[in-house]
PDB file of C-alpha atoms in Angstrom:
ATOM      1  CA  UNK A 107     -98.395 136.560 137.164  1.00 40.00           C
ATOM      2  CA  UNK A 108    -100.836 135.219 134.324  1.00 46.00           C
ATOM      3  CA  UNK A 109    -103.575 137.147 132.945  1.00 48.00           C
ATOM      4  CA  UNK A 110    -106.291 135.495 134.651  1.00 48.00           C
ATOM      5  CA  UNK A 111    -104.809 136.064 137.979  1.00 50.00           C
ATOM      6  CA  UNK A 112    -103.548 139.624 137.238  1.00 51.00           C
ATOM      7  CA  UNK A 113    -107.194 140.410 136.391  1.00 49.00           C
ATOM      8  CA  UNK A 114    -108.369 139.102 139.666  1.00 50.00           C
ATOM      9  CA  UNK A 115    -105.661 140.739 141.561  1.00 55.00           C
ATOM     10  CA  UNK A 116    -106.765 144.096 140.036  1.00 66.00           C
ATOM     11  CA  UNK A 117    -110.290 143.441 140.954  1.00 89.00           C
ATOM     12  CA  UNK A 118    -111.365 143.474 137.332  1.00 93.00           C
ATOM     13  CA  UNK A 119    -114.898 142.027 136.830  1.00 96.00           C
ATOM     14  CA  UNK A 120    -115.091 140.964 133.038  1.00 97.00           C
ATOM     15  CA  UNK A 121    -118.450 140.849 131.527  1.00 98.00           C
ATOM     16  CA  UNK A 122    -119.497 140.074 127.877  1.00 98.00           C
ATOM     17  CA  UNK A 123    -122.857 141.310 126.589  1.00 98.00           C
ATOM     18  CA  UNK A 124    -124.272 139.426 123.710  1.00 98.00           C
ATOM     19  CA  UNK A 125    -126.311 142.121 121.723  1.00 98.00           C
ATOM     20  CA  UNK A 126    -129.557 141.034 120.168  1.00 97.00           C
ATOM     21  CA  UNK A 127    -130.996 144.515 119.362  1.00 95.00           C
ATOM     22  CA  UNK A 128    -129.746 144.614 115.763  1.00 93.00           C
ATOM     23  CA  UNK A 129    -128.674 148.146 116.091  1.00 91.00           C
ATOM     24  CA  UNK A 130    -132.012 149.392 117.047  1.00 91.00           C
ATOM     25  CA  UNK A 131    -132.414 151.949 119.750  1.00 84.00           C
ATOM     26  CA  UNK A 132    -133.354 150.522 123.225  1.00 89.00           C
ATOM     27  CA  UNK A 133    -133.416 150.947 126.991  1.00 88.00           C
ATOM     28  CA  UNK A 134    -132.302 147.519 127.579  1.00 92.00           C
ATOM     29  CA  UNK A 135    -128.559 147.718 127.293  1.00 95.00           C
ATOM     30  CA  UNK A 136    -128.368 151.153 129.013  1.00 94.00           C
ATOM     31  CA  UNK A 137    -130.275 149.442 131.978  1.00 95.00           C
ATOM     32  CA  UNK A 138    -127.750 146.541 131.934  1.00 97.00           C
ATOM     33  CA  UNK A 139    -124.730 148.775 131.957  1.00 97.00           C
ATOM     34  CA  UNK A 140    -126.259 150.801 134.902  1.00 96.00           C
ATOM     35  CA  UNK A 141    -126.537 147.664 136.963  1.00 98.00           C
ATOM     36  CA  UNK A 142    -123.174 146.667 136.389  1.00 98.00           C
ATOM     37  CA  UNK A 143    -121.705 149.782 137.438  1.00 98.00           C
ATOM     38  CA  UNK A 144    -123.712 150.074 140.451  1.00 98.00           C
ATOM     39  CA  UNK A 145    -122.780 146.541 141.446  1.00 98.00           C
ATOM     40  CA  UNK A 146    -119.230 147.251 140.702  1.00 98.00           C
ATOM     41  CA  UNK A 147    -119.046 150.653 142.575  1.00 97.00           C
ATOM     42  CA  UNK A 148    -120.730 148.804 145.643  1.00 97.00           C
ATOM     43  CA  UNK A 149    -118.113 146.224 145.603  1.00 96.00           C
ATOM     44  CA  UNK A 150    -114.886 148.020 144.754  1.00 95.00           C
ATOM     45  CA  UNK A 151    -114.535 146.294 141.442  1.00 96.00           C
ATOM     46  CA  UNK A 152    -113.485 147.544 138.084  1.00 96.00           C
ATOM     47  CA  UNK A 153    -115.831 146.680 135.354  1.00 97.00           C
ATOM     48  CA  UNK A 154    -114.570 145.519 131.947  1.00 97.00           C
ATOM     49  CA  UNK A 155    -117.479 145.226 129.672  1.00 98.00           C
ATOM     50  CA  UNK A 156    -117.395 144.202 125.943  1.00 98.00           C
ATOM     51  CA  UNK A 157    -120.360 143.877 123.716  1.00 98.00           C
ATOM     52  CA  UNK A 158    -120.788 141.295 120.974  1.00 98.00           C
ATOM     53  CA  UNK A 159    -123.157 141.911 117.895  1.00 97.00           C
ATOM     54  CA  UNK A 160    -124.237 138.413 117.971  1.00 98.00           C
ATOM     55  CA  UNK A 161    -127.570 138.893 116.075  1.00 96.00           C
ATOM     56  CA  UNK A 162    -126.054 141.407 113.565  1.00 95.00           C
ATOM     57  CA  UNK A 163    -122.810 139.822 112.714  1.00 96.00           C
ATOM     58  CA  UNK A 164    -122.675 136.277 114.502  1.00 96.00           C
ATOM     59  CA  UNK A 165    -120.146 137.615 117.032  1.00 98.00           C
ATOM     60  CA  UNK A 166    -119.833 135.748 120.284  1.00 98.00           C
ATOM     61  CA  UNK A 167    -117.345 135.852 123.302  1.00 98.00           C
ATOM     62  CA  UNK A 168    -114.793 133.285 124.329  1.00 97.00           C
ATOM     63  CA  UNK A 169    -114.751 131.819 127.907  1.00 97.00           C
ATOM     64  CA  UNK A 170    -112.477 134.305 129.534  1.00 95.00           C
ATOM     65  CA  UNK A 171    -115.312 136.399 131.053  1.00 97.00           C
ATOM     66  CA  UNK A 172    -116.622 136.272 134.758  1.00 96.00           C
ATOM     67  CA  UNK A 173    -120.270 136.551 133.517  1.00 98.00           C
ATOM     68  CA  UNK A 174    -122.290 136.779 130.356  1.00 98.00           C
ATOM     69  CA  UNK A 175    -125.597 138.723 129.776  1.00 98.00           C
ATOM     70  CA  UNK A 176    -127.660 138.029 126.518  1.00 98.00           C
ATOM     71  CA  UNK A 177    -129.995 140.800 125.800  1.00 98.00           C
ATOM     72  CA  UNK A 178    -133.553 141.131 124.567  1.00 96.00           C
ATOM     73  CA  UNK A 179    -134.517 142.406 121.024  1.00 95.00           C
ATOM     74  CA  UNK A 180    -136.893 143.181 118.478  1.00 94.00           C
ATOM     75  CA  UNK A 181    -138.543 140.877 115.903  1.00 94.00           C
ATOM     76  CA  UNK A 182    -139.325 137.362 115.816  1.00 95.00           C
ATOM     77  CA  UNK A 183    -137.675 134.625 117.874  1.00 96.00           C
ATOM     78  CA  UNK A 184    -139.094 131.954 115.696  1.00 96.00           C
ATOM     79  CA  UNK A 185    -138.108 132.893 112.140  1.00 95.00           C
ATOM     80  CA  UNK A 186    -134.258 132.836 112.832  1.00 94.00           C
ATOM     81  CA  UNK A 187    -134.062 129.118 113.443  1.00 94.00           C
ATOM     82  CA  UNK A 188    -131.202 127.709 111.590  1.00 92.00           C
ATOM     83  CA  UNK A 189    -129.686 131.053 110.895  1.00 95.00           C
ATOM     84  CA  UNK A 190    -125.800 131.557 110.819  1.00 96.00           C
ATOM     85  CA  UNK A 191    -125.953 133.758 113.711  1.00 97.00           C
ATOM     86  CA  UNK A 192    -128.078 131.406 115.814  1.00 97.00           C
ATOM     87  CA  UNK A 193    -125.586 128.507 115.090  1.00 97.00           C
ATOM     88  CA  UNK A 194    -122.648 130.602 116.487  1.00 98.00           C
ATOM     89  CA  UNK A 195    -124.765 131.608 119.463  1.00 98.00           C
ATOM     90  CA  UNK A 196    -125.724 128.133 120.311  1.00 98.00           C
ATOM     91  CA  UNK A 197    -122.114 126.844 119.672  1.00 98.00           C
ATOM     92  CA  UNK A 198    -120.984 129.354 122.295  1.00 98.00           C
ATOM     93  CA  UNK A 199    -123.653 128.099 124.746  1.00 98.00           C
ATOM     94  CA  UNK A 200    -122.695 124.565 124.295  1.00 98.00           C
ATOM     95  CA  UNK A 201    -119.062 125.425 124.980  1.00 98.00           C
ATOM     96  CA  UNK A 202    -119.917 127.324 128.221  1.00 98.00           C
ATOM     97  CA  UNK A 203    -122.103 124.197 129.292  1.00 97.00           C
ATOM     98  CA  UNK A 204    -119.232 121.962 128.526  1.00 97.00           C
ATOM     99  CA  UNK A 205    -116.794 123.969 130.331  1.00 97.00           C
ATOM    100  CA  UNK A 206    -119.198 124.187 133.401  1.00 97.00           C
ATOM    101  CA  UNK A 207    -119.463 120.277 133.489  1.00 96.00           C
ATOM    102  CA  UNK A 208    -115.648 119.985 133.254  1.00 96.00           C
ATOM    103  CA  UNK A 209    -114.619 122.617 135.531  1.00 94.00           C
ATOM    104  CA  UNK A 210    -117.516 122.922 138.299  1.00 92.00           C
ATOM    105  CA  UNK A 211    -115.167 125.127 140.556  1.00 90.00           C
ATOM    106  CA  UNK A 212    -114.571 127.683 137.786  1.00 92.00           C
ATOM    107  CA  UNK A 213    -118.145 127.966 136.527  1.00 95.00           C
ATOM    108  CA  UNK A 214    -119.230 130.497 134.086  1.00 97.00           C
ATOM    109  CA  UNK A 215    -122.772 132.159 134.425  1.00 98.00           C
ATOM    110  CA  UNK A 216    -125.190 133.380 131.770  1.00 98.00           C
ATOM    111  CA  UNK A 217    -128.173 135.466 132.119  1.00 98.00           C
ATOM    112  CA  UNK A 218    -130.776 135.320 129.226  1.00 98.00           C
ATOM    113  CA  UNK A 219    -133.458 138.378 128.643  1.00 98.00           C
ATOM    114  CA  UNK A 220    -136.403 137.967 126.884  1.00 97.00           C
ATOM    115  CA  UNK A 221    -135.441 137.312 123.091  1.00 97.00           C
ATOM    116  CA  UNK A 222    -132.673 135.372 124.344  1.00 98.00           C
ATOM    117  CA  UNK A 223    -134.492 133.387 126.635  1.00 98.00           C
ATOM    118  CA  UNK A 224    -137.227 132.478 124.124  1.00 98.00           C
ATOM    119  CA  UNK A 225    -134.786 131.223 121.358  1.00 98.00           C
ATOM    120  CA  UNK A 226    -132.984 129.299 124.081  1.00 98.00           C
ATOM    121  CA  UNK A 227    -136.139 127.486 125.146  1.00 98.00           C
ATOM    122  CA  UNK A 228    -137.086 126.960 121.521  1.00 97.00           C
ATOM    123  CA  UNK A 229    -133.756 125.404 120.623  1.00 97.00           C
ATOM    124  CA  UNK A 230    -133.641 122.951 123.650  1.00 97.00           C
ATOM    125  CA  UNK A 231    -137.277 122.130 123.119  1.00 97.00           C
ATOM    126  CA  UNK A 232    -138.178 123.113 126.745  1.00 98.00           C
ATOM    127  CA  UNK A 233    -141.581 124.449 125.985  1.00 97.00           C
ATOM    128  CA  UNK A 234    -143.721 125.950 123.068  1.00 96.00           C
ATOM    129  CA  UNK A 235    -142.784 129.274 121.672  1.00 97.00           C
ATOM    130  CA  UNK A 236    -145.628 130.962 119.733  1.00 96.00           C
ATOM    131  CA  UNK A 237    -146.852 134.489 118.920  1.00 95.00           C
ATOM    132  CA  UNK A 238    -149.222 135.968 121.299  1.00 91.00           C
ATOM    133  CA  UNK A 239    -152.839 137.044 120.270  1.00 87.00           C
ATOM    134  CA  UNK A 240    -152.079 140.461 121.432  1.00 84.00           C
ATOM    135  CA  UNK A 241    -148.823 142.300 122.555  1.00 84.00           C
ATOM    136  CA  UNK A 242    -148.050 142.252 126.407  1.00 84.00           C
ATOM    137  CA  UNK A 243    -146.939 145.620 127.355  1.00 85.00           C
ATOM    138  CA  UNK A 244    -146.904 147.257 130.767  1.00 88.00           C
ATOM    139  CA  UNK A 245    -145.704 146.736 134.348  1.00 91.00           C
ATOM    140  CA  UNK A 246    -147.241 143.565 135.596  1.00 91.00           C
ATOM    141  CA  UNK A 247    -147.235 141.186 138.745  1.00 94.00           C
ATOM    142  CA  UNK A 248    -144.959 138.139 138.149  1.00 96.00           C
ATOM    143  CA  UNK A 249    -145.924 135.237 140.273  1.00 96.00           C
ATOM    144  CA  UNK A 250    -143.608 132.567 141.723  1.00 97.00           C
ATOM    145  CA  UNK A 251    -143.756 128.824 141.595  1.00 96.00           C
ATOM    146  CA  UNK A 252    -142.632 126.706 144.553  1.00 96.00           C
ATOM    147  CA  UNK A 253    -139.172 126.487 142.947  1.00 97.00           C
ATOM    148  CA  UNK A 254    -139.103 130.325 142.456  1.00 97.00           C
ATOM    149  CA  UNK A 255    -139.794 130.938 146.066  1.00 97.00           C
ATOM    150  CA  UNK A 256    -136.589 129.255 146.896  1.00 96.00           C
ATOM    151  CA  UNK A 257    -134.408 130.328 144.009  1.00 98.00           C
ATOM    152  CA  UNK A 258    -131.140 132.281 145.045  1.00 97.00           C
ATOM    153  CA  UNK A 259    -131.879 135.011 142.569  1.00 98.00           C
ATOM    154  CA  UNK A 260    -135.448 135.560 143.531  1.00 98.00           C
ATOM    155  CA  UNK A 261    -135.677 134.820 147.360  1.00 95.00           C
ATOM    156  CA  UNK A 262    -135.226 138.742 148.117  1.00 95.00           C
ATOM    157  CA  UNK A 263    -138.367 139.427 146.209  1.00 97.00           C
ATOM    158  CA  UNK A 264    -142.131 139.364 147.250  1.00 96.00           C
ATOM    159  CA  UNK A 265    -144.637 137.050 145.641  1.00 96.00           C
ATOM    160  CA  UNK A 266    -145.788 138.458 143.276  1.00 95.00           C
ATOM    161  CA  UNK A 267    -143.059 140.843 142.489  1.00 96.00           C
ATOM    162  CA  UNK A 268    -143.498 143.458 139.569  1.00 95.00           C
ATOM    163  CA  UNK A 269    -141.677 143.656 136.341  1.00 95.00           C
ATOM    164  CA  UNK A 270    -141.534 145.559 132.872  1.00 94.00           C
ATOM    165  CA  UNK A 271    -143.009 143.049 130.202  1.00 92.00           C
ATOM    166  CA  UNK A 272    -143.040 143.721 126.516  1.00 88.00           C
ATOM    167  CA  UNK A 273    -143.267 141.071 124.102  1.00 91.00           C
ATOM    168  CA  UNK A 274    -145.236 139.660 121.151  1.00 92.00           C
ATOM    169  CA  UNK A 275    -144.166 135.992 121.907  1.00 95.00           C
ATOM    170  CA  UNK A 276    -144.444 133.703 124.664  1.00 95.00           C
ATOM    171  CA  UNK A 277    -143.334 130.360 126.136  1.00 96.00           C
ATOM    172  CA  UNK A 278    -146.214 127.943 127.247  1.00 95.00           C
ATOM    173  CA  UNK A 279    -146.760 124.018 127.254  1.00 95.00           C
ATOM    174  CA  UNK A 280    -143.494 123.126 129.216  1.00 96.00           C
ATOM    175  CA  UNK A 281    -141.780 119.735 128.162  1.00 97.00           C
ATOM    176  CA  UNK A 282    -141.316 117.960 131.377  1.00 96.00           C
ATOM    177  CA  UNK A 283    -139.101 115.351 130.068  1.00 97.00           C
ATOM    178  CA  UNK A 284    -136.655 118.080 128.348  1.00 97.00           C
ATOM    179  CA  UNK A 285    -136.736 120.183 131.444  1.00 97.00           C
ATOM    180  CA  UNK A 286    -135.907 117.017 133.562  1.00 97.00           C
ATOM    181  CA  UNK A 287    -132.912 116.168 131.326  1.00 96.00           C
ATOM    182  CA  UNK A 288    -131.445 119.707 131.315  1.00 96.00           C
ATOM    183  CA  UNK A 289    -132.291 120.076 134.999  1.00 96.00           C
ATOM    184  CA  UNK A 290    -134.433 123.094 134.293  1.00 97.00           C
ATOM    185  CA  UNK A 291    -136.857 124.661 136.727  1.00 97.00           C
ATOM    186  CA  UNK A 292    -139.884 126.954 136.079  1.00 97.00           C
ATOM    187  CA  UNK A 293    -139.628 129.729 138.638  1.00 98.00           C
ATOM    188  CA  UNK A 294    -142.396 132.184 137.663  1.00 97.00           C
ATOM    189  CA  UNK A 295    -145.399 132.539 135.362  1.00 96.00           C
ATOM    190  CA  UNK A 296    -147.453 135.630 134.191  1.00 91.00           C
ATOM    191  CA  UNK A 297    -150.348 137.351 136.078  1.00 77.00           C
ATOM    192  CA  UNK A 298    -153.483 135.532 136.471  1.00 67.00           C
ATOM    193  CA  UNK A 299    -156.186 136.459 134.070  1.00 61.00           C
ATOM    194  CA  UNK A 300    -159.502 134.820 135.188  1.00 54.00           C
ATOM    195  CA  UNK A 301    -161.342 135.974 132.333  1.00 58.00           C
ATOM    196  CA  UNK A 302    -158.857 134.648 129.668  1.00 55.00           C
ATOM    197  CA  UNK A 303    -159.022 131.050 129.019  1.00 56.00           C
ATOM    198  CA  UNK A 304    -155.434 130.671 127.924  1.00 63.00           C
ATOM    199  CA  UNK A 305    -152.500 129.050 129.566  1.00 79.00           C
ATOM    200  CA  UNK A 306    -150.302 131.288 131.597  1.00 87.00           C
ATOM    201  CA  UNK A 307    -146.988 132.061 130.019  1.00 93.00           C
ATOM    202  CA  UNK A 308    -143.561 130.861 131.817  1.00 96.00           C
ATOM    203  CA  UNK A 309    -141.834 134.147 132.737  1.00 97.00           C
ATOM    204  CA  UNK A 310    -138.623 132.798 134.412  1.00 98.00           C
ATOM    205  CA  UNK A 311    -136.694 129.710 134.396  1.00 98.00           C
ATOM    206  CA  UNK A 312    -133.471 128.372 135.992  1.00 98.00           C
ATOM    207  CA  UNK A 313    -132.276 126.626 132.632  1.00 97.00           C
ATOM    208  CA  UNK A 314    -129.305 124.740 134.509  1.00 95.00           C
ATOM    209  CA  UNK A 315    -127.634 125.763 137.725  1.00 94.00           C
ATOM    210  CA  UNK A 316    -125.554 128.309 135.587  1.00 97.00           C
ATOM    211  CA  UNK A 317    -128.008 129.600 133.086  1.00 98.00           C
ATOM    212  CA  UNK A 318    -130.896 131.659 134.205  1.00 98.00           C
ATOM    213  CA  UNK A 319    -133.635 133.227 131.868  1.00 98.00           C
ATOM    214  CA  UNK A 320    -136.474 135.758 132.141  1.00 98.00           C
ATOM    215  CA  UNK A 321    -139.302 136.770 129.550  1.00 96.00           C
ATOM    216  CA  UNK A 322    -139.719 140.053 131.263  1.00 96.00           C
ATOM    217  CA  UNK A 323    -137.118 142.875 131.787  1.00 97.00           C
ATOM    218  CA  UNK A 324    -135.126 142.911 135.070  1.00 97.00           C
ATOM    219  CA  UNK A 325    -132.882 145.640 133.835  1.00 97.00           C
ATOM    220  CA  UNK A 326    -135.442 148.014 133.296  1.00 93.00           C
ATOM    221  CA  UNK A 327    -134.928 151.170 135.479  1.00 88.00           C
ATOM    222  CA  UNK A 328    -136.878 154.412 136.213  1.00 86.00           C
ATOM    223  CA  UNK A 329    -134.803 156.783 134.180  1.00 86.00           C
ATOM    224  CA  UNK A 330    -135.127 154.627 130.949  1.00 82.00           C
ATOM    225  CA  UNK A 331    -138.673 153.811 131.428  1.00 84.00           C
ATOM    226  CA  UNK A 332    -139.331 157.627 131.882  1.00 86.00           C
ATOM    227  CA  UNK A 333    -137.350 158.431 128.811  1.00 84.00           C
ATOM    228  CA  UNK A 334    -139.206 156.026 126.887  1.00 82.00           C
ATOM    229  CA  UNK A 335    -142.676 156.955 128.057  1.00 84.00           C
ATOM    230  CA  UNK A 336    -141.941 160.595 127.892  1.00 86.00           C
ATOM    231  CA  UNK A 337    -140.964 160.543 124.120  1.00 85.00           C
ATOM    232  CA  UNK A 338    -143.896 162.283 122.313  1.00 88.00           C
ATOM    233  CA  UNK A 339    -144.014 159.461 119.491  1.00 85.00           C
ATOM    234  CA  UNK A 340    -143.764 156.681 122.068  1.00 82.00           C
ATOM    235  CA  UNK A 341    -146.665 158.451 124.233  1.00 87.00           C
ATOM    236  CA  UNK A 342    -148.975 158.783 121.409  1.00 90.00           C
ATOM    237  CA  UNK A 343    -148.252 155.216 120.113  1.00 84.00           C
ATOM    238  CA  UNK A 344    -149.050 153.700 123.748  1.00 86.00           C
ATOM    239  CA  UNK A 345    -152.206 155.919 123.942  1.00 91.00           C
ATOM    240  CA  UNK A 346    -153.441 155.060 120.619  1.00 89.00           C
ATOM    241  CA  UNK A 347    -152.610 151.378 121.001  1.00 86.00           C
ATOM    242  CA  UNK A 348    -153.395 150.617 124.581  1.00 85.00           C
ATOM    243  CA  UNK A 349    -155.299 153.717 125.949  1.00 88.00           C
ATOM    244  CA  UNK A 350    -154.790 156.657 128.286  1.00 88.00           C
ATOM    245  CA  UNK A 351    -155.272 154.346 131.255  1.00 88.00           C
ATOM    246  CA  UNK A 352    -152.535 152.162 130.443  1.00 84.00           C
ATOM    247  CA  UNK A 353    -149.984 155.070 129.811  1.00 87.00           C
ATOM    248  CA  UNK A 354    -150.935 156.849 133.124  1.00 88.00           C
ATOM    249  CA  UNK A 355    -150.938 153.535 135.163  1.00 85.00           C
ATOM    250  CA  UNK A 356    -147.390 152.729 134.024  1.00 84.00           C
ATOM    251  CA  UNK A 357    -146.099 156.321 134.832  1.00 85.00           C
ATOM    252  CA  UNK A 358    -147.527 155.730 138.387  1.00 83.00           C
ATOM    253  CA  UNK A 359    -145.951 152.325 138.877  1.00 85.00           C
ATOM    254  CA  UNK A 360    -142.568 153.474 137.492  1.00 86.00           C
ATOM    255  CA  UNK A 361    -141.543 155.334 140.706  1.00 81.00           C
ATOM    256  CA  UNK A 362    -143.043 152.808 143.158  1.00 84.00           C
ATOM    257  CA  UNK A 363    -140.142 151.418 145.418  1.00 80.00           C
ATOM    258  CA  UNK A 364    -141.672 147.972 145.611  1.00 87.00           C
ATOM    259  CA  UNK A 365    -142.121 147.629 141.849  1.00 92.00           C
ATOM    260  CA  UNK A 366    -139.642 147.800 139.093  1.00 93.00           C
ATOM    261  CA  UNK A 367    -137.038 149.658 141.279  1.00 94.00           C
ATOM    262  CA  UNK A 368    -136.949 146.394 143.623  1.00 96.00           C
ATOM    263  CA  UNK A 369    -136.760 143.958 140.727  1.00 97.00           C
ATOM    264  CA  UNK A 370    -133.954 146.193 138.875  1.00 96.00           C
ATOM    265  CA  UNK A 371    -132.015 146.030 142.290  1.00 97.00           C
ATOM    266  CA  UNK A 372    -132.430 142.303 142.919  1.00 98.00           C
ATOM    267  CA  UNK A 373    -132.424 139.909 140.116  1.00 98.00           C
ATOM    268  CA  UNK A 374    -129.316 140.863 138.026  1.00 98.00           C
ATOM    269  CA  UNK A 375    -127.731 142.092 141.104  1.00 98.00           C
ATOM    270  CA  UNK A 376    -127.773 138.769 142.545  1.00 98.00           C
ATOM    271  CA  UNK A 377    -126.588 137.239 139.381  1.00 98.00           C
ATOM    272  CA  UNK A 378    -123.499 139.448 139.517  1.00 98.00           C
ATOM    273  CA  UNK A 379    -123.002 138.595 143.057  1.00 98.00           C
ATOM    274  CA  UNK A 380    -122.734 135.008 142.345  1.00 98.00           C
ATOM    275  CA  UNK A 381    -120.349 135.589 139.410  1.00 97.00           C
ATOM    276  CA  UNK A 382    -118.090 137.538 141.565  1.00 96.00           C
ATOM    277  CA  UNK A 383    -118.010 135.065 144.382  1.00 95.00           C
ATOM    278  CA  UNK A 384    -116.840 132.438 141.762  1.00 95.00           C
ATOM    279  CA  UNK A 385    -114.386 134.997 140.555  1.00 93.00           C
ATOM    280  CA  UNK A 386    -113.016 135.560 144.137  1.00 90.00           C
ATOM    281  CA  UNK A 387    -112.927 131.904 144.870  1.00 88.00           C
ATOM    282  CA  UNK A 388    -110.879 131.066 141.863  1.00 84.00           C
ATOM    283  CA  UNK A 389    -108.334 133.829 142.631  1.00 74.00           C
ATOM    284  CA  UNK A 390    -108.168 132.461 146.289  1.00 77.00           C
ATOM    285  CA  UNK A 391    -107.417 129.055 145.056  1.00 72.00           C
ATOM    286  CA  UNK A 392    -104.771 130.432 142.739  1.00 63.00           C
ATOM    287  CA  UNK A 393    -103.166 132.097 145.592  1.00 68.00           C
ATOM    288  CA  UNK A 394    -103.240 128.734 147.659  1.00 68.00           C
ATOM    289  CA  UNK A 395    -101.727 127.010 144.633  1.00 67.00           C
ATOM    290  CA  UNK A 396     -98.769 129.422 144.385  1.00 68.00           C
ATOM    291  CA  UNK A 397     -98.019 129.459 148.090  1.00 68.00           C
ATOM    292  CA  UNK A 398     -97.541 125.473 148.134  1.00 64.00           C
TER     293      UNK A 398
END
């Protein structure tokens, strides 16, 4: 029995995490791990997770994983264009996309979060990436487009749904020609701000059938957010920067079952569900081939 078939037989679920945090402390990766472990426990799977220090060392995975998650991260998604690590990153993405074109029954799924989503959109010219006039920080409503209402990762969420948003940059001005050529669809936009005469940022896209991206943080969970907000330095920073109302509003919304808890239990879970279905189908096809 070869390695791939043995992994499938053992119910191993192999996931690569492309780490964009540059070693900075964060709640993103613990949130991702929590979702993976919950999904695997619910489905009797053995998680095999490996991190790749993509932004720090230019490390990227091969194509022997069942799913790929590329994290958010600090700093500018604009200034690193043309860097060695970005060259390695997009070389990996092109190999994944080529694999999916050649082997549609053995597709590889990739999920992009915030920083990763922004550099992908910038690299492929799908929209305008720019610095915001002010930081977007909080738990906000995310509004679906008509395509978003039908998307398989979002269909279990209400419209609008709620998510953690923390970014200094944004995607606006979609390039319709580039979207059409790649087969991309805009699924969500940011909250409506009637008093602000600015275009609403794109918050979520299906970049192609196998690559999905969000500008918000679907991995955010109650434990991680409470740890962040209750840290004395973070609390002081938030109150000094955004005011007490913002701080206590976030504390209030964290535990609401219809807000970040629901988002956390839906989007990435649906992504992992699809990746596991592909994994199981590949194993069944292998078994059928052996039995012939």
